[in-house]
Short mmCIF file of C-alpha atoms in Angstrom, two decimals:
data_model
loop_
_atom_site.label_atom_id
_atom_site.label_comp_id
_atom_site.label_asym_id
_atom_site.label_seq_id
_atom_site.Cartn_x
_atom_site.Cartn_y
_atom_site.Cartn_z
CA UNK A 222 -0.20 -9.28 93.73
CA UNK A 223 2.46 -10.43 96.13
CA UNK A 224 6.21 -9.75 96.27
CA UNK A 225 8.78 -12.12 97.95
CA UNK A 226 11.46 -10.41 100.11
CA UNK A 227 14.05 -13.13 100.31
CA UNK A 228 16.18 -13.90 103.55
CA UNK A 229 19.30 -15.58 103.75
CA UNK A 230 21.36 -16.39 106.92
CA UNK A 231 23.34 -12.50 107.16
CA UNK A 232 20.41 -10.84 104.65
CA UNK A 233 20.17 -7.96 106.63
CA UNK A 234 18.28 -5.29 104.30
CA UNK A 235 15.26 -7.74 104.38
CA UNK A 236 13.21 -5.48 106.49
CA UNK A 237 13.81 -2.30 104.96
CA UNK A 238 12.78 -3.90 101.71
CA UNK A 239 9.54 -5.15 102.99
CA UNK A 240 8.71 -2.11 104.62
CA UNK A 241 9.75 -0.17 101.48
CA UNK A 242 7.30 -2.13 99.76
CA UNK A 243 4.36 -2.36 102.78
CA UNK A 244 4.50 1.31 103.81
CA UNK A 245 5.85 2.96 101.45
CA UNK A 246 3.76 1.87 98.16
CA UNK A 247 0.58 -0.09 100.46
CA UNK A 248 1.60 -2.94 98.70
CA UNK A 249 1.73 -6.76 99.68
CA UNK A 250 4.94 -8.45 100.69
CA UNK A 251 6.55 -11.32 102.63
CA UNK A 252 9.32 -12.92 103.59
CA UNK A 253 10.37 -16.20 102.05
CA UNK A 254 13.14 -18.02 104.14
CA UNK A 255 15.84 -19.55 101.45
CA UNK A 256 15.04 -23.19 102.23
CA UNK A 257 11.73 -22.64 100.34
CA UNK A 258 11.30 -24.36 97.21
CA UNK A 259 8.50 -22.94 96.02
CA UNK A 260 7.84 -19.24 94.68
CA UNK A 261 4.03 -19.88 94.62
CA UNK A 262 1.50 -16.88 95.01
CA UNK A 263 4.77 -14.50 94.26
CA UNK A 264 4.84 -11.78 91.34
CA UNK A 265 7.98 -10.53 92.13
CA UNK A 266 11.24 -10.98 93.61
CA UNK A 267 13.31 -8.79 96.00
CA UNK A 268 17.21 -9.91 97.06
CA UNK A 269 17.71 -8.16 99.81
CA UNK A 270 21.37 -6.68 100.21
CA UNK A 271 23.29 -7.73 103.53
CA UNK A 272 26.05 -10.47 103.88
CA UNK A 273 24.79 -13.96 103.69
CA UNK A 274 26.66 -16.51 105.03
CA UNK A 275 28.89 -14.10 105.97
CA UNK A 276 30.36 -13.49 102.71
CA UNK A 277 32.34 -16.39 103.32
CA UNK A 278 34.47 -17.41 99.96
CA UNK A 279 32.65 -14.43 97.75
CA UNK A 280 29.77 -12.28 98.61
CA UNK A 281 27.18 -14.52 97.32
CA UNK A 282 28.74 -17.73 96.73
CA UNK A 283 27.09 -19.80 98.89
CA UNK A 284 23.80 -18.20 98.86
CA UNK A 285 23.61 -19.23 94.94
CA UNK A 286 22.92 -22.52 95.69
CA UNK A 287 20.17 -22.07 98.43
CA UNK A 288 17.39 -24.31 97.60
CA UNK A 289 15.56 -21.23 96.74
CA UNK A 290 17.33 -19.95 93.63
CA UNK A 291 16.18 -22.90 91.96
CA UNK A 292 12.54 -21.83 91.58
CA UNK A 293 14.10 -17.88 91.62
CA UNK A 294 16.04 -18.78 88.39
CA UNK A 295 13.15 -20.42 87.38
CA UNK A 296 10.65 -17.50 87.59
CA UNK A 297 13.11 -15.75 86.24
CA UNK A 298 14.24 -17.21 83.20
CA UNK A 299 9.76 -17.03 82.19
CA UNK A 300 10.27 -12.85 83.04
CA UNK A 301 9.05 -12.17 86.55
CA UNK A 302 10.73 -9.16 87.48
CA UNK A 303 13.71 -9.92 90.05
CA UNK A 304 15.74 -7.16 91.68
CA UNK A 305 18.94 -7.95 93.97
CA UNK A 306 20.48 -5.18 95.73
CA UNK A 307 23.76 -4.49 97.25
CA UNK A 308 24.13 -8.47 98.60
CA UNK A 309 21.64 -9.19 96.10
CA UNK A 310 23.49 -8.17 93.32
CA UNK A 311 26.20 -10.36 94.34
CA UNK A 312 23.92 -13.07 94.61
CA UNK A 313 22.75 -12.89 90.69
CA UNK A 314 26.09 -12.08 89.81
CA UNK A 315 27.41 -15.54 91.20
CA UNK A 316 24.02 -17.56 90.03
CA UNK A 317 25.12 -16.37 86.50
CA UNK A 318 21.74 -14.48 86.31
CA UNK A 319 23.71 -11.29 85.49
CA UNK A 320 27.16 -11.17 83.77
CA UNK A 321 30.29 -9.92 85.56
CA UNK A 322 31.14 -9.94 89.36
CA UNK A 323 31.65 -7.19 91.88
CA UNK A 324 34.91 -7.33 93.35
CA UNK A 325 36.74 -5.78 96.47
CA UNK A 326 36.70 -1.62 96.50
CA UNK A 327 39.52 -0.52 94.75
CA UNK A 328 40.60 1.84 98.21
CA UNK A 329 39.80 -1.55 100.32
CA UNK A 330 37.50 0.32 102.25
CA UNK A 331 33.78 -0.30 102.90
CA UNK A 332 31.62 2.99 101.62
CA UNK A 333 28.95 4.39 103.61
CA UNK A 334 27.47 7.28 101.96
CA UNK A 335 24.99 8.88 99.45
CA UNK A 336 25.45 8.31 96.05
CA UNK A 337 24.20 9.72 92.75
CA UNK A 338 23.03 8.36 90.19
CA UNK A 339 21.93 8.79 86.60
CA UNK A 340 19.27 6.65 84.26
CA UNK A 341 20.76 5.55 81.61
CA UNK A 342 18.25 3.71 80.34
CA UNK A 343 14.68 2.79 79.64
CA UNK A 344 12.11 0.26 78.62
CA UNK A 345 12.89 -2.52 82.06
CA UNK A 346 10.14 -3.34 84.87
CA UNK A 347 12.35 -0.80 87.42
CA UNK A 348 12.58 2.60 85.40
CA UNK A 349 9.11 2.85 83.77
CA UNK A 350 9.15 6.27 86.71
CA UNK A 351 11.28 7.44 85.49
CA UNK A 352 13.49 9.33 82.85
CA UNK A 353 16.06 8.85 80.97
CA UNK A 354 18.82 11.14 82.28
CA UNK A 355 16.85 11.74 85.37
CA UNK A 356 19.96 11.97 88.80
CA UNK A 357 18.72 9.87 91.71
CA UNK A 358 20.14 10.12 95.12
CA UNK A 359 20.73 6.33 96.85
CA UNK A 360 22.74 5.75 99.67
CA UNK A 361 25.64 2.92 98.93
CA UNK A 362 27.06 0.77 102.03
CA UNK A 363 29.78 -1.86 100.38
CA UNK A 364 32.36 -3.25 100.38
CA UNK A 365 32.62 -5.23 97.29
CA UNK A 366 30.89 -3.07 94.87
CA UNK A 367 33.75 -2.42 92.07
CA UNK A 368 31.61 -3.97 89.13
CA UNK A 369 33.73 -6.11 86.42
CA UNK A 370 33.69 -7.44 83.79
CA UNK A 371 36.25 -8.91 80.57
CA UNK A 372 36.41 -6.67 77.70
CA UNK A 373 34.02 -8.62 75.94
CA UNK A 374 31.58 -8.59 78.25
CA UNK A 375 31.43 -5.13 79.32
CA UNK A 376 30.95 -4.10 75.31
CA UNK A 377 28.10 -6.61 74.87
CA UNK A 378 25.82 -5.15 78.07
CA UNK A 379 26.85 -1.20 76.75
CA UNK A 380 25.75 -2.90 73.19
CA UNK A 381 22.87 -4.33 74.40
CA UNK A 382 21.95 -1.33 76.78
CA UNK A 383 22.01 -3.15 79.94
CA UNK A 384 23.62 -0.41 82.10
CA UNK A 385 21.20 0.88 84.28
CA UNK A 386 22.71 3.36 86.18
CA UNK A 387 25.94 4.87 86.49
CA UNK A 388 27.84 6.84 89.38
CA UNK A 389 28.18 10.72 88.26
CA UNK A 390 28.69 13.68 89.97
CA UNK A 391 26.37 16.82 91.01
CA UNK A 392 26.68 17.86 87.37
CA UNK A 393 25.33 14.66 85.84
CA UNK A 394 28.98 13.43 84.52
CA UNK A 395 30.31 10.44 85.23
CA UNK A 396 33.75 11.14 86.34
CA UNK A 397 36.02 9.14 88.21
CA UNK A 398 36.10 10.62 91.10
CA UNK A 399 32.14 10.28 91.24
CA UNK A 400 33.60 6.57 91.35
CA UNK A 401 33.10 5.35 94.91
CA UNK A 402 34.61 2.16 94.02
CA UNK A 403 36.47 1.68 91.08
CA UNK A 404 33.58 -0.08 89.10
CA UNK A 405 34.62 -0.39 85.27
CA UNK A 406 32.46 2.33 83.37
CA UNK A 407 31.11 3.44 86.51
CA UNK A 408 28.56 0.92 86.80
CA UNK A 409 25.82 0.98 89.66
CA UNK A 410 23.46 -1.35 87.99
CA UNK A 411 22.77 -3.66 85.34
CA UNK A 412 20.26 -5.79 83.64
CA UNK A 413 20.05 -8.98 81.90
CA UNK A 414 19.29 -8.98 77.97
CA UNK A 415 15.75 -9.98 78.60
CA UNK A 416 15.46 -6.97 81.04
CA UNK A 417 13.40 -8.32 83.72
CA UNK A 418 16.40 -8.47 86.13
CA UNK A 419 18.32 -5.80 87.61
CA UNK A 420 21.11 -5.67 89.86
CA UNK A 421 22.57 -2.61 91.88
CA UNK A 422 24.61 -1.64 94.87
CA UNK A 423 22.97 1.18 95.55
CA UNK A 424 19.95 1.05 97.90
CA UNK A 425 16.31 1.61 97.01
CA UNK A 426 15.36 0.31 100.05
CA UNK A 427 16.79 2.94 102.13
CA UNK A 428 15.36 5.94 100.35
CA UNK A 429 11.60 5.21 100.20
CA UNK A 430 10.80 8.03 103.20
CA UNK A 431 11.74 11.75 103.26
CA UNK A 432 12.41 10.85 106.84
CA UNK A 433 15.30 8.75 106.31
CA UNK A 434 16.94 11.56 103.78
CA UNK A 435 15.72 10.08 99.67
CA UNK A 436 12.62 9.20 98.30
CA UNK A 437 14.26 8.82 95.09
CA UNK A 438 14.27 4.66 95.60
CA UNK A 439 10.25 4.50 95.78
CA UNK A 440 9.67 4.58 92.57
CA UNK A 441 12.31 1.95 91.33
CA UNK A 442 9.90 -0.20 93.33
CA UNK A 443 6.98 1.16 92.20
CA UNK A 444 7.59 0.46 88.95
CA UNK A 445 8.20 -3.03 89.56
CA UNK A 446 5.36 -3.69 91.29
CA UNK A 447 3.12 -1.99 88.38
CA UNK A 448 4.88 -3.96 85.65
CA UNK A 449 4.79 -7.02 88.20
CA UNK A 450 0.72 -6.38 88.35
CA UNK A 451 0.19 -5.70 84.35
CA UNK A 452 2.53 -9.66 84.09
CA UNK A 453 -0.18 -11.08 86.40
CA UNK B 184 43.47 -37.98 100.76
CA UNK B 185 44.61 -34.29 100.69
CA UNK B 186 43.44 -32.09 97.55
CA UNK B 187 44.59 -28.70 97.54
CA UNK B 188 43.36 -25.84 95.29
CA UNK B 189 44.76 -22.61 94.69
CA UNK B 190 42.50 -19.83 93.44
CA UNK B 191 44.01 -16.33 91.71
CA UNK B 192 42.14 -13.58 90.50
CA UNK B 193 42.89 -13.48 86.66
CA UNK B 194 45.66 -11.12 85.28
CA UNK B 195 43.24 -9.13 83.98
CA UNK B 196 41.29 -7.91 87.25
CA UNK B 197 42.74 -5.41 89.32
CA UNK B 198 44.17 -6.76 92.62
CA UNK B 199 43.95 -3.84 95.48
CA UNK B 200 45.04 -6.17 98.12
CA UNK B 201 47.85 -7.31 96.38
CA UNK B 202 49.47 -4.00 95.34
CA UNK B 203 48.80 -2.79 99.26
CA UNK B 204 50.91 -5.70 100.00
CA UNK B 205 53.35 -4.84 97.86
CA UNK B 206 54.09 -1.37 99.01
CA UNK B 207 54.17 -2.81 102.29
CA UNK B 208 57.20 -5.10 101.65
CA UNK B 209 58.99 -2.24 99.75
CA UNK B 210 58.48 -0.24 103.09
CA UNK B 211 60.41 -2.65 104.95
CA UNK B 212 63.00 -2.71 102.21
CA UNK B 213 62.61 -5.52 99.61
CA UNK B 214 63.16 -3.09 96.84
CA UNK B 215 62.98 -5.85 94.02
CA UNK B 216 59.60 -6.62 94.72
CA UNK B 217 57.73 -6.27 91.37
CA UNK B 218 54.70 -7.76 91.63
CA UNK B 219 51.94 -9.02 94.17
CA UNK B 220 48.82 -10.76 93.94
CA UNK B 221 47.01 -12.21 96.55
CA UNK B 222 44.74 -15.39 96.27
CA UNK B 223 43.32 -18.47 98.44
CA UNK B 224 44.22 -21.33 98.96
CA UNK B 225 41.89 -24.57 100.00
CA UNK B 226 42.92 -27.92 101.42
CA UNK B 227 39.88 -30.47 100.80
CA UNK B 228 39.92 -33.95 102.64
CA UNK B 229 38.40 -36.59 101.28
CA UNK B 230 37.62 -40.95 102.15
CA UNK B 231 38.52 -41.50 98.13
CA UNK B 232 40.01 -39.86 95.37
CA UNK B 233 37.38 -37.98 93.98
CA UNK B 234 36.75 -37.73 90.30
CA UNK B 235 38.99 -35.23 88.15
CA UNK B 236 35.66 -34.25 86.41
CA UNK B 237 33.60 -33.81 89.39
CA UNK B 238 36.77 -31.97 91.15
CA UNK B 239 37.04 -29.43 88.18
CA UNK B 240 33.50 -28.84 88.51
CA UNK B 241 33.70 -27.85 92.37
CA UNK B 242 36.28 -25.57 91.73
CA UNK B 243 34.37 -24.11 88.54
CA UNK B 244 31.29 -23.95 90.49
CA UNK B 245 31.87 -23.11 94.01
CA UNK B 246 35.45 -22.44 94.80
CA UNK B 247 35.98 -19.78 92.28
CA UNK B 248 34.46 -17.69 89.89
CA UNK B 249 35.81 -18.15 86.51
CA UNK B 250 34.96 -14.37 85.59
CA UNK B 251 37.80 -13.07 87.77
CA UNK B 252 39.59 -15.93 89.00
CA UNK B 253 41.66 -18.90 87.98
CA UNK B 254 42.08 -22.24 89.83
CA UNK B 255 44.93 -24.72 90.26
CA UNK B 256 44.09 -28.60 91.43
CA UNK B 257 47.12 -29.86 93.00
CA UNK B 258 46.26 -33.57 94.84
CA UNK B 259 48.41 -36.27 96.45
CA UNK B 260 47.61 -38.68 93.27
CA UNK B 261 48.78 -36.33 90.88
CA UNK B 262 51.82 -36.11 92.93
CA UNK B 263 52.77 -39.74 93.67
CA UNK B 264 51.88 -39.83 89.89
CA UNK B 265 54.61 -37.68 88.55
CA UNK B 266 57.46 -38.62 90.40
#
């Protein structure tokens, strides 16, 4: 039972994720450098957040054709649980993994700060944890984390239950000005239809410790990496 | 030969920069100014003409993201072409 922590040139939430994973849940993890072409002896996928290639073009333009994402879409597409955070997000966004795109804050300003959060969902690799409804507190550093999508789009994932989590406020509502970036329907994170992908802005991998202020993120992971070991 | 593309977010997606841009030229007293929108534009060099199919699919791919932004192909060719 091994999960891959992904690097890119600019991944810079690669260590946090492995640790996450290595002392937080005692679990084993490694790094896999994006010229790899082979995902072999991995159960699960991490995308770490960060700014790969310098989000040159788009956050996560470039990065989508790394020889990597060719056995990540792979793995994928036959339901290994892949999560992509912040950068990571990005990343699936632009390798068509997940629908939409993030775009530039709507104040132009890159966030820094805690963030909470609400489950809206259940029945995915990531939430098994936890409970529907329950508020998590994740920090958010971004600055391209306004989630969109076309009308059409955005009705299918509600349809389909995709939404993951949404930004609310210390009341559980999602409000706008619980909005820390003008994503449509306050979205934090989605899925894709087969639910073994998820993609979020908000970071997991910096609130696995009581010592750096959350532990609310642990057991996102956790739950991966059970669902990743009952796949095996 | 010179190919240049010019990529837009769509109408449809909100454009911060552009409407910071805008109140920015009505401080300095363009009053007309309706609307802004702020995009990218590429110049691409190549030996040959490339292929219109294989051009398209650059853009498509790479260049821009279809979900929230158009692209325009404008190349010496087509240019010599239409005059």
């Amino acid at each position: 039972m091994r999960i891959a922590v992904l690097q890119f040139p600019g991944s810079n939430c690669d260590q946090d994720c492995l640790r996450a994973f290595r002392e937080g849940l005692g679990a084993e993890a490694d790094y896999l450098w994006h010229k790899n072409t082979s995902l072999s002896g991995f159960d699960g996928i991490v995308i770490p957040g960060g700014f790969s290639y310098g989000d040159y073009l788009r956050c996560g333009a470039i990065a989508r054709f790394s020889p990597v994402m060719k056995p990540v879409i792979e793995a994928a597409g036959a339901g290994m649980p892949v999560i992509g955070i912040c950068n990571g997000f990005q990343i699936l966004c632009e390798a068509g993994l997940l629908p939409g795109a993030l775009l530039r804050n709507r104040t132009l300003h890159f966030v820094c700060k805690m963030s909470l959060l609400r489950l809206e969902t259940e029945g995915t690799p990531f939430t098994a944890r936890l409970r529907k409804g329950q508020i998590l507190r994740l920090p958010i550093a971004h600055g391209e984390g306004a989630y969109y999508a076309n009308e059409t789009i955005l009705a299918d994932i509600e349809a389909h239950d995709q939404v993951i989590f949404r930004y609310v406020d210390a009341f559980g509502k999602v409000t706008d000005q619980a909005n820390p970036n003008g994503s449509l329907h306050n979205i934090a994170g989605i899925c894709n239809e087969k639910r073994n992908i998820l993609g979020m802005m908000p970071h997991p991998d910096r609130a696995w410790d009581q010592r750096i202020g959350s532990v609310d993120g642990i057991s996102i992971f956790r739950s991966m990496l059970e669902t990743a070991v009952a796949l095996r | 030969m010179k190919v240049h593309v010019i990529v837009m977010p769509k109408r449809t997606v909100l454009d911060p920069q552009g409407m910071v841009v805008k109140n920015a030229i009505k401080e300095l007293g363009f009053a007309g100014v309706q609307h802004v929108r702020v995009g990218k534009f590429l110049e691409l060099e190549f030996a040959h003409q490339p292929e219109k199919f294989r051009l398209e699919t650059l853009c498509r791919d790479l260049l821009s993201n279809p979900v929230i932004e158009d692209f325009v192909i404008q190349s010496e060719a087509d240019a010599s072409g239409s005059e």
